[in-house]
Short mmCIF file of N, CA and C in Angstrom, two decimals:
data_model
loop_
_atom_site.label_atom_id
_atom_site.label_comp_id
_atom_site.label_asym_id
_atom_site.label_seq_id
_atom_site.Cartn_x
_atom_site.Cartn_y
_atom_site.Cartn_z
N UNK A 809 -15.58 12.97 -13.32
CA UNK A 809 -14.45 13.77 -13.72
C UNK A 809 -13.52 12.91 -14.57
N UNK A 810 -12.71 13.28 -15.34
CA UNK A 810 -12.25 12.71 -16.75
C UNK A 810 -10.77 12.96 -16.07
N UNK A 811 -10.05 11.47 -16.14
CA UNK A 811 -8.77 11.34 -15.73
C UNK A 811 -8.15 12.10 -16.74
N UNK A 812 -6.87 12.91 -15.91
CA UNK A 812 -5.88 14.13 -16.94
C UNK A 812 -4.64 13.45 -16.96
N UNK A 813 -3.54 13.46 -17.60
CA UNK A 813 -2.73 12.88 -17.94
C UNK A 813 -1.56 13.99 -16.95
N UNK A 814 -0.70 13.57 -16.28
CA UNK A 814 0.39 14.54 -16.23
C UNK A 814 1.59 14.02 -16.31
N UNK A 815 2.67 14.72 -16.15
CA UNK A 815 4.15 13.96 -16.32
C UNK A 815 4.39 12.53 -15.18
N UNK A 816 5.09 11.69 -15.60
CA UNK A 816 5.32 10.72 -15.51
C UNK A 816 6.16 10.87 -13.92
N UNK A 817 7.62 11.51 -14.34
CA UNK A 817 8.09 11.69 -13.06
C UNK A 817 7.27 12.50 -11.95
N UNK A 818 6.65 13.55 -12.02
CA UNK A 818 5.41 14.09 -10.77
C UNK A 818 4.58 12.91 -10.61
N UNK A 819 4.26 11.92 -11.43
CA UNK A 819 3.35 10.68 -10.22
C UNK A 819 4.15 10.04 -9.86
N UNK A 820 5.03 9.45 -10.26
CA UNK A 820 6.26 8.74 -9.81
C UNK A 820 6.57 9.17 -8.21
N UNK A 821 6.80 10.43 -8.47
CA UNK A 821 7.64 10.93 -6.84
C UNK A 821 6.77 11.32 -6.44
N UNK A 822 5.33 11.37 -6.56
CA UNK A 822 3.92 11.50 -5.38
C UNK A 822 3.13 10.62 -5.08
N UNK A 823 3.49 9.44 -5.85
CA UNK A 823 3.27 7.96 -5.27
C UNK A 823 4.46 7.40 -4.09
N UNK A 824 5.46 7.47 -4.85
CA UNK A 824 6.57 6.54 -4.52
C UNK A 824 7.39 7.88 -3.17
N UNK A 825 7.72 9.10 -3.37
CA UNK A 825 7.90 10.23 -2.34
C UNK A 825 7.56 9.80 -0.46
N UNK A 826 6.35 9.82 -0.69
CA UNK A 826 6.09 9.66 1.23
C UNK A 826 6.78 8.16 1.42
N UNK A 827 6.79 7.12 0.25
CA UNK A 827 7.78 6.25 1.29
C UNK A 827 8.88 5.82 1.05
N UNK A 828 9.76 6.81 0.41
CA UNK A 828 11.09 6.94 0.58
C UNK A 828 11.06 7.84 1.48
N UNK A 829 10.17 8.95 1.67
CA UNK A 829 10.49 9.74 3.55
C UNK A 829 10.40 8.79 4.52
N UNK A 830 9.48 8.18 4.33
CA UNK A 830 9.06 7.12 5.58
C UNK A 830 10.28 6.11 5.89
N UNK A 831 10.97 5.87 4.54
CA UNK A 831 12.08 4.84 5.15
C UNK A 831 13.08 5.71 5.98
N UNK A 832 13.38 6.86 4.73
CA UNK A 832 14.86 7.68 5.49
C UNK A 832 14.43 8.33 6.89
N UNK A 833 13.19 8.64 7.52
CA UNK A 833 12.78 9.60 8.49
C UNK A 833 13.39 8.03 9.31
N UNK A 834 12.67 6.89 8.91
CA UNK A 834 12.79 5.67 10.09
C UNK A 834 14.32 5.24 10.19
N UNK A 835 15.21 5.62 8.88
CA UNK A 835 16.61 5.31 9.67
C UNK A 835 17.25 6.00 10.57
N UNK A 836 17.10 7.33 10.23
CA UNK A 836 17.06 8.43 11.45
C UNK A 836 17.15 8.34 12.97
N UNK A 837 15.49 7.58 12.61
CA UNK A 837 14.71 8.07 14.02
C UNK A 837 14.78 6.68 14.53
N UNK A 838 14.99 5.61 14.03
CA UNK A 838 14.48 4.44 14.41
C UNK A 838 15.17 3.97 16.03
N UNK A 839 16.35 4.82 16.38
CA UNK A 839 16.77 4.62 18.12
C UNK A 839 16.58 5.56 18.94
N UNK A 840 15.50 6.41 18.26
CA UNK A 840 15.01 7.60 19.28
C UNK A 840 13.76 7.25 19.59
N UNK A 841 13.70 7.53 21.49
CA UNK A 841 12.47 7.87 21.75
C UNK A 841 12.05 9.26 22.29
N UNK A 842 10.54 9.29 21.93
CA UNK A 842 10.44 10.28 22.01
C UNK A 842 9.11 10.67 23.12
N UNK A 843 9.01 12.04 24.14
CA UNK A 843 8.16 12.00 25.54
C UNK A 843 7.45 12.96 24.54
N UNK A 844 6.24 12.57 24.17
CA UNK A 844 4.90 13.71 23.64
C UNK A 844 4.45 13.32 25.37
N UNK A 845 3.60 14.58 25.35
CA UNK A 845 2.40 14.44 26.53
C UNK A 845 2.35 13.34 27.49
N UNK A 846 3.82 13.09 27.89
CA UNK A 846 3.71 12.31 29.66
C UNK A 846 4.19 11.12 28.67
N UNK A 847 3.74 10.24 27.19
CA UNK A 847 3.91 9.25 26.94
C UNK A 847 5.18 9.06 26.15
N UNK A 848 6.10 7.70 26.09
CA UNK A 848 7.00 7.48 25.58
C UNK A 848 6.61 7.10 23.77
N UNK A 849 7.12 7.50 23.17
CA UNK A 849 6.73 6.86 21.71
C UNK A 849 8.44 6.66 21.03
N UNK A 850 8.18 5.47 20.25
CA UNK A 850 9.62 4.84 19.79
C UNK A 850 9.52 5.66 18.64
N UNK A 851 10.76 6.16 17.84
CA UNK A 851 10.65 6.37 16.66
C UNK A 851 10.09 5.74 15.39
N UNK A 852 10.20 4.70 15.26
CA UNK A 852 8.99 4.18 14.13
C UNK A 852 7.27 4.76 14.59
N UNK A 853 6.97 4.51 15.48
CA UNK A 853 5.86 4.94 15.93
C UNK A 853 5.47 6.91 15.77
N UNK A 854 6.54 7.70 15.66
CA UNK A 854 6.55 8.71 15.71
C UNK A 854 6.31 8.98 14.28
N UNK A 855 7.42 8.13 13.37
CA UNK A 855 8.10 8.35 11.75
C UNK A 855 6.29 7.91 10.87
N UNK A 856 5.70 7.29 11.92
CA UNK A 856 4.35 6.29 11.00
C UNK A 856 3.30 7.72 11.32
N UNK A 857 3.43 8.60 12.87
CA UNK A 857 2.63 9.37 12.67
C UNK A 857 2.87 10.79 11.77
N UNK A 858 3.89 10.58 11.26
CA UNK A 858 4.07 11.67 10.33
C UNK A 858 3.88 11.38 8.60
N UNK A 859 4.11 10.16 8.50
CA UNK A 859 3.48 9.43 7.49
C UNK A 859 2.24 9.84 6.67
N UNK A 860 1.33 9.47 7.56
CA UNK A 860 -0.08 9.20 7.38
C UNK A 860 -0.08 10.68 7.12
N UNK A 861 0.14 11.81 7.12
CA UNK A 861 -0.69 13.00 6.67
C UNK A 861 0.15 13.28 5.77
N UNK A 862 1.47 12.83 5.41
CA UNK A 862 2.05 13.10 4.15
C UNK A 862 1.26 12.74 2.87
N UNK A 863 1.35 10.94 3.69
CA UNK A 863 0.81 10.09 2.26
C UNK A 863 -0.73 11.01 1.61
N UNK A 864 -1.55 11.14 3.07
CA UNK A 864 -2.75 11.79 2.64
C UNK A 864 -2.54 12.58 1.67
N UNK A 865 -1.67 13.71 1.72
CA UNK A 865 -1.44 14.97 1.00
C UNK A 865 -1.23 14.19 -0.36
N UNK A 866 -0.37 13.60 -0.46
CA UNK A 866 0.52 12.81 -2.08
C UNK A 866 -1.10 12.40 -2.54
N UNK A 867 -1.92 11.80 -1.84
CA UNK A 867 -3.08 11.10 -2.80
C UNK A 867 -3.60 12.03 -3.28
N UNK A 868 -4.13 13.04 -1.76
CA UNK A 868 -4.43 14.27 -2.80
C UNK A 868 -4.13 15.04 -3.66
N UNK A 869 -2.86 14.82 -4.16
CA UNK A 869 -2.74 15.73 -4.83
C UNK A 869 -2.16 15.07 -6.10
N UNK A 870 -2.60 14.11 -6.32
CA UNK A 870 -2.94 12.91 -7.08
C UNK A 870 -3.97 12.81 -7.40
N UNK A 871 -5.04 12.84 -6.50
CA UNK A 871 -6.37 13.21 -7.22
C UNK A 871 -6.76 14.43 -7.80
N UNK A 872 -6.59 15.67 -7.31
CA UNK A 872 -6.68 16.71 -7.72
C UNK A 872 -5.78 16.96 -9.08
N UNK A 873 -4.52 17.09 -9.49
CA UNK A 873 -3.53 16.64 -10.61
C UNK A 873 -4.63 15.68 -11.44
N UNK A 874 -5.32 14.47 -11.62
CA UNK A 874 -5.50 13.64 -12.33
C UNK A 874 -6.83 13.64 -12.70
N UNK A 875 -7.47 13.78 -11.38
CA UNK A 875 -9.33 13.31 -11.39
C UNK A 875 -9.26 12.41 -11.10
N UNK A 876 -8.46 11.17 -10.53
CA UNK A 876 -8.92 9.77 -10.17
C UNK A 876 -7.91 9.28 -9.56
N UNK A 877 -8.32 8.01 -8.64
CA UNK A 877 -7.67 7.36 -7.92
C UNK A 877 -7.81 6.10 -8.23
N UNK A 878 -7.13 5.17 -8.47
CA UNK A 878 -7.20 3.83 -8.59
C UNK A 878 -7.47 3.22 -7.17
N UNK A 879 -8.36 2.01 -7.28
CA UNK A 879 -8.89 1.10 -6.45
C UNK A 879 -7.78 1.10 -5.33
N UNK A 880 -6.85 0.78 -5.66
CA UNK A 880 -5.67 0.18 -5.32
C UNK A 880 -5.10 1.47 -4.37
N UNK A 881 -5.01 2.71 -4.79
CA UNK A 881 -4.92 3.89 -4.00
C UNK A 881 -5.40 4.10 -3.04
N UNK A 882 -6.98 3.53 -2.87
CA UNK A 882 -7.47 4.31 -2.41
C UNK A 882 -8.30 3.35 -0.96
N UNK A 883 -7.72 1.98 -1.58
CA UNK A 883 -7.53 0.68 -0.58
C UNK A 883 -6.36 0.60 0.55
N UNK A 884 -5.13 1.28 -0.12
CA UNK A 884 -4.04 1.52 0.44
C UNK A 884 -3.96 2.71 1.16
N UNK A 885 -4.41 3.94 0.66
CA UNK A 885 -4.65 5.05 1.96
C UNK A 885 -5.77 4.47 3.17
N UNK A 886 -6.70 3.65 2.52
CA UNK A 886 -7.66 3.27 3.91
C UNK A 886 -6.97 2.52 5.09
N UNK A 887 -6.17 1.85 4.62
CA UNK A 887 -5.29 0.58 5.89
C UNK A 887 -4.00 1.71 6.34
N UNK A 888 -3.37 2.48 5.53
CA UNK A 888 -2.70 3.11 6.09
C UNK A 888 -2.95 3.84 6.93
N UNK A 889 -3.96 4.88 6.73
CA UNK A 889 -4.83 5.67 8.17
C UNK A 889 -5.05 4.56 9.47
N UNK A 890 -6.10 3.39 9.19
CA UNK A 890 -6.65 2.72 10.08
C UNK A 890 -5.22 2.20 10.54
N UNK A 891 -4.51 0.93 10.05
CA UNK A 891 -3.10 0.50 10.37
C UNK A 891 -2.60 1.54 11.76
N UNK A 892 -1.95 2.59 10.54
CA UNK A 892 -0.98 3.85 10.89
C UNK A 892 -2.08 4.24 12.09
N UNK A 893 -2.52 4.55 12.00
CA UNK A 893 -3.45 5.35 13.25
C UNK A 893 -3.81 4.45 14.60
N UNK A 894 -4.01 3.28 14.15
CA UNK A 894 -3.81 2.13 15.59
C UNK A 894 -2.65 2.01 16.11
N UNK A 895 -1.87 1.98 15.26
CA UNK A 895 0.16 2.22 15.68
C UNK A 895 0.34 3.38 16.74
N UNK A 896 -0.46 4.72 16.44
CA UNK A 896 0.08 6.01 16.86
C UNK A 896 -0.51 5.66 18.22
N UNK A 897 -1.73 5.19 18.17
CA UNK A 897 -2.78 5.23 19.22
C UNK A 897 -2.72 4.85 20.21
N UNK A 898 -2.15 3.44 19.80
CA UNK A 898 -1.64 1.99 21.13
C UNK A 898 -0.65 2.34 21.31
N UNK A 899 0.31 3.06 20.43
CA UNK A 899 1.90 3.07 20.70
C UNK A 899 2.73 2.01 20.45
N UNK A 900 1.69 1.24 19.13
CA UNK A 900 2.24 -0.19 19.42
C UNK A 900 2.65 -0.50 17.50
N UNK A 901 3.86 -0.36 17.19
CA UNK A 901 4.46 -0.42 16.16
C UNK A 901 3.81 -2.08 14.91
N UNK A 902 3.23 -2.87 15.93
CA UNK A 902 2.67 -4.07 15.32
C UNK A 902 1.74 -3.93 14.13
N UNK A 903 0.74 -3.05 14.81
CA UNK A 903 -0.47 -2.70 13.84
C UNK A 903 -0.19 -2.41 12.33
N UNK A 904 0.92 -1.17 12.09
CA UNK A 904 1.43 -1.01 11.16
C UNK A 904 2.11 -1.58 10.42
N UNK A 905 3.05 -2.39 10.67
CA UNK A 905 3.34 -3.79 10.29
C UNK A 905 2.87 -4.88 9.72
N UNK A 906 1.10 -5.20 10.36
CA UNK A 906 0.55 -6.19 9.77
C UNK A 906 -0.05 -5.81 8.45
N UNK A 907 -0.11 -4.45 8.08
CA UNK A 907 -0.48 -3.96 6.62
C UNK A 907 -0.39 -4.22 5.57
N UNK A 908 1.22 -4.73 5.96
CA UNK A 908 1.71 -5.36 4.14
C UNK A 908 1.04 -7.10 3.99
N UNK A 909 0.97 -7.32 4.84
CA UNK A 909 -0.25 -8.63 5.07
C UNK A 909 -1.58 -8.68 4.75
N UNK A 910 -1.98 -7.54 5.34
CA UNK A 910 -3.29 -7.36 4.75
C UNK A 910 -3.80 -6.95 3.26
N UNK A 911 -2.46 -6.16 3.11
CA UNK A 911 -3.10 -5.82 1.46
C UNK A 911 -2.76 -7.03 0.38
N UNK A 912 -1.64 -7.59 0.73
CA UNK A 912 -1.25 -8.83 0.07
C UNK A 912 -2.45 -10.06 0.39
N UNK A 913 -2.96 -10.42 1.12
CA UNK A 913 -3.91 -11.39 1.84
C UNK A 913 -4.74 -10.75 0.76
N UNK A 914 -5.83 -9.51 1.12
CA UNK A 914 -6.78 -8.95 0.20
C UNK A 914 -6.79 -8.95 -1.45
N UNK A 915 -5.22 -8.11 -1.84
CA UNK A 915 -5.16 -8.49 -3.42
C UNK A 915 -4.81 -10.23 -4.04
N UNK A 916 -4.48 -11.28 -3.09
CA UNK A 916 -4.52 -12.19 -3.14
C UNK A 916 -5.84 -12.74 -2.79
N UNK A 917 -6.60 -12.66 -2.22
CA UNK A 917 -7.87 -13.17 -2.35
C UNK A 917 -8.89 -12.44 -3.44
N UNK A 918 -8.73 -11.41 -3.98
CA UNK A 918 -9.91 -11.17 -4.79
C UNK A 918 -9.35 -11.68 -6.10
N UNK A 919 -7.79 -12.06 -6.42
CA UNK A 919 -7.36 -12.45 -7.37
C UNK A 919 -7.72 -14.22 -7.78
N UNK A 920 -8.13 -14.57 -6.17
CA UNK A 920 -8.63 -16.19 -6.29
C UNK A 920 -9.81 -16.32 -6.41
N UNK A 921 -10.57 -15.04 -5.90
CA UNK A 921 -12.48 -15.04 -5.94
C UNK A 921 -12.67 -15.03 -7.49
N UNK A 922 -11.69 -14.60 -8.33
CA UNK A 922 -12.07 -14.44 -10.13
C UNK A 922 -11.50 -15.00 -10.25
N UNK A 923 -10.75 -16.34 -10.17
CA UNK A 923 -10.36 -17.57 -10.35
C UNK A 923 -11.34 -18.17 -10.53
N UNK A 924 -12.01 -18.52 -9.48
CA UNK A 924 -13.12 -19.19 -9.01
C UNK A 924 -14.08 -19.01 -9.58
N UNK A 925 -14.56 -18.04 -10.31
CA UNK A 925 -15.33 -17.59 -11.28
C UNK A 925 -15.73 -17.48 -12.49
N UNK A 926 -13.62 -18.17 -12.86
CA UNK A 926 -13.29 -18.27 -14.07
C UNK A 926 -13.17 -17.18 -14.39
N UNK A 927 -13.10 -16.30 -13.78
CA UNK A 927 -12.35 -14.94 -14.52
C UNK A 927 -10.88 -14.35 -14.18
N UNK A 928 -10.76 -13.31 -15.06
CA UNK A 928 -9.15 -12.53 -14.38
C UNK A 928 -9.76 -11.42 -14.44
N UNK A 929 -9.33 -11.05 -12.53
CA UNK A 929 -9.31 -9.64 -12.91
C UNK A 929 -8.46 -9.05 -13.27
N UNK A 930 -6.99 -9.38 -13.45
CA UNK A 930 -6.07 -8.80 -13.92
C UNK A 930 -6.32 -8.12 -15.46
N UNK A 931 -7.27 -9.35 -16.29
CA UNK A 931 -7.35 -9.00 -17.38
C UNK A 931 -8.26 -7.39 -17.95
N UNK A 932 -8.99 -7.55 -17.18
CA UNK A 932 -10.36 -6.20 -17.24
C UNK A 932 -9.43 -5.24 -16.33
N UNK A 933 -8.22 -5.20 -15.78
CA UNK A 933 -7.75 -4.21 -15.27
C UNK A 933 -6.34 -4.05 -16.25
N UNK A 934 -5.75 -4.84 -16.59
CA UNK A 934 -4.91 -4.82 -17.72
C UNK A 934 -4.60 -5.04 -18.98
N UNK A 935 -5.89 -5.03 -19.57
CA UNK A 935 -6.27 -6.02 -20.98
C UNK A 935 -5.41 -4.90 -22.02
N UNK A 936 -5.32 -4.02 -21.72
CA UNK A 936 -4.88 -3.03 -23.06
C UNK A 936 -3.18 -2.81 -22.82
N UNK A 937 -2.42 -3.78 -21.26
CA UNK A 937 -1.09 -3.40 -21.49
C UNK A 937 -0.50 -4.49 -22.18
N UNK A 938 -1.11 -5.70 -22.36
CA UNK A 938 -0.29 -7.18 -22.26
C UNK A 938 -1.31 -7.69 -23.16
N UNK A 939 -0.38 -7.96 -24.50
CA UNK A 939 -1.87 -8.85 -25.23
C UNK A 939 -1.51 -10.43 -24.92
N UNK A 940 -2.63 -10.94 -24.63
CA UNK A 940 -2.85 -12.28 -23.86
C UNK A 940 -3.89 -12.83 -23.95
N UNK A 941 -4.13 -14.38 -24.19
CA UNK A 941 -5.08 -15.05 -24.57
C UNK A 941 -5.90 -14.96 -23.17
N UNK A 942 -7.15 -15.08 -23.15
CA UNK A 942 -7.91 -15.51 -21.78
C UNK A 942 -7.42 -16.57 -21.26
N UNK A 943 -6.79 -17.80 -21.68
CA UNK A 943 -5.97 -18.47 -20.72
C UNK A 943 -4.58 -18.28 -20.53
N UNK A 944 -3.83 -17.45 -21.26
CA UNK A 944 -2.25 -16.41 -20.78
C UNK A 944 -2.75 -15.58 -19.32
N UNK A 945 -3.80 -15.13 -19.69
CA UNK A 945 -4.60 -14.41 -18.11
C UNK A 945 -4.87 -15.14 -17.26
N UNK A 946 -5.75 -16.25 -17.32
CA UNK A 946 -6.14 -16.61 -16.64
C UNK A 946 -4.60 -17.38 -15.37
N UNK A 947 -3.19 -17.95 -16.32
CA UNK A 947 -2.20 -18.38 -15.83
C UNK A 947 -1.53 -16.67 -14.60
N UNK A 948 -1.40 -15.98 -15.68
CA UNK A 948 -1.01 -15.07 -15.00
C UNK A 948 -1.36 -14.50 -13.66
N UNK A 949 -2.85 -14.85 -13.74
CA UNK A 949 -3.95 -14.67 -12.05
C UNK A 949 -2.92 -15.37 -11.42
N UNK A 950 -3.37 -16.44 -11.63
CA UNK A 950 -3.29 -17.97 -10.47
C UNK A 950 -1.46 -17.76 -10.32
N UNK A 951 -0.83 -16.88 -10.68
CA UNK A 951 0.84 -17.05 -10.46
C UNK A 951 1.25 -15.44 -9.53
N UNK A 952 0.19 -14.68 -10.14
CA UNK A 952 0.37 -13.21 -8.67
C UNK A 952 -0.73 -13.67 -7.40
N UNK A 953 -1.34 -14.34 -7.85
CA UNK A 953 -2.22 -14.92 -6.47
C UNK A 953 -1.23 -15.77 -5.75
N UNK A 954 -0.79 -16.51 -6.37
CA UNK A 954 0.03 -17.25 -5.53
C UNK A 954 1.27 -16.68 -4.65
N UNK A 955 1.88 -15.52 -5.73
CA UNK A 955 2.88 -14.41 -5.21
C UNK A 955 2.66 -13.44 -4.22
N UNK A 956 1.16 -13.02 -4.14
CA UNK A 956 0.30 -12.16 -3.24
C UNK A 956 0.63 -13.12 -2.03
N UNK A 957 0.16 -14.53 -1.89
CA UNK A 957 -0.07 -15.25 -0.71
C UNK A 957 1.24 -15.51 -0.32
N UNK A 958 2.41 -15.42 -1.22
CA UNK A 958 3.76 -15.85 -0.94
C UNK A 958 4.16 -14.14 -0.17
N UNK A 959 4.34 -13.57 -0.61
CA UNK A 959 4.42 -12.21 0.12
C UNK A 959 3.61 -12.20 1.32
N UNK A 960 2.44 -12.38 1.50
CA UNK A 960 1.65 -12.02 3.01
C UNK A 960 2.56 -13.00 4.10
N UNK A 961 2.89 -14.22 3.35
CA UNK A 961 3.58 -14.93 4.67
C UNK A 961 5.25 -14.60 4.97
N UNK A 962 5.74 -14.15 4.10
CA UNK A 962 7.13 -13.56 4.15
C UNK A 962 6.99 -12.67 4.77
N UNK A 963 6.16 -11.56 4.72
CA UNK A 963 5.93 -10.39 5.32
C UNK A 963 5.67 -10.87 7.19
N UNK A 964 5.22 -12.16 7.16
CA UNK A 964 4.79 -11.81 8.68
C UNK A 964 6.01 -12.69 9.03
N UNK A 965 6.63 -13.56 8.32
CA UNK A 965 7.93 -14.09 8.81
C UNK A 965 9.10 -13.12 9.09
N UNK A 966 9.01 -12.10 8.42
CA UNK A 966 10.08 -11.02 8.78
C UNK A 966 9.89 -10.23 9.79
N UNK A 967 8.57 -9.74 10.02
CA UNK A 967 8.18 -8.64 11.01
C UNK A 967 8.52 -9.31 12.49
N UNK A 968 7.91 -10.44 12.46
CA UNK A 968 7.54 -10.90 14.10
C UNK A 968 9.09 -11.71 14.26
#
């Protein structure tokens, strides 16, 4: 299927939409608990299970709107379900949390595996926004790889 072009602001606010709900639902909710079925659930834990079928909807309808999903979409709805859904499950707000770790860890390591290879993938994924020599790319890898790995550890310095 042949990616369709649509307005700028409709992907904007169906990318970026479920988590500006997700923040404002969690300032809300974030000192409420709440008794489903005999069990206690904290509000983040509640705000993450309402999440996950939003975000679902936004991709879909992102894919459907476009014909395609980027890698990156569709890497990020997978940890969010699995994540988000171990959160709801255990009741345990951690799981969801370690996400922004994982995707940072992940896009930081495949950014060092084409290092290592001597390649960029940045470049074969961005060659037509940024004109840049193969070694302007190749710098540019090795400085969001490094930013990827600088983020995964900030991320777990803040959470825990």
């Amino acid at each position: 299927m042949a990616e369709k072009k649509i307005n700028g602001a409709l992907k904007t606010a169906l990318e970026l939409g479920p988590i500006a709900a997700f923040f404002v639902a969690y300032l809300w909710l974030k000192d409420e608990v709440f008794t489903i079925g005999g069990t206690e659930y904290d509000g983040f834990v509640v705000v993450t299970a309402g999440f996950i079928p939003v975000f679902l909807a936004s991709i879909a309808a992102l894919w459907w709107l476009t014909g395609h999903l980027s890698r990156m979409q569709v890497v990020t709805a997978v940890l969010i379900v699995v994540f988000g859904g171990l959160s709801v499950w255990f009741n345990d707000p951690r799981f969801f949390k370690m996400k922004p770790t994982i995707i940072y860890l992940l896009f930081g390591g495949v950014l060092g595996a084409g290092l290592l290879r001597g390649q960029s993938y940045l470049q074969s994924l961005m060659d037509g926004l940024m004109p840049l020599t193969h070694e302007g790319w190749m710098i540019l890898t090795r400085r969001l790889m490094i930013f990827f790995f600088g983020l995964a550890i900030l991320n777990e310095v803040i959470w825990r």
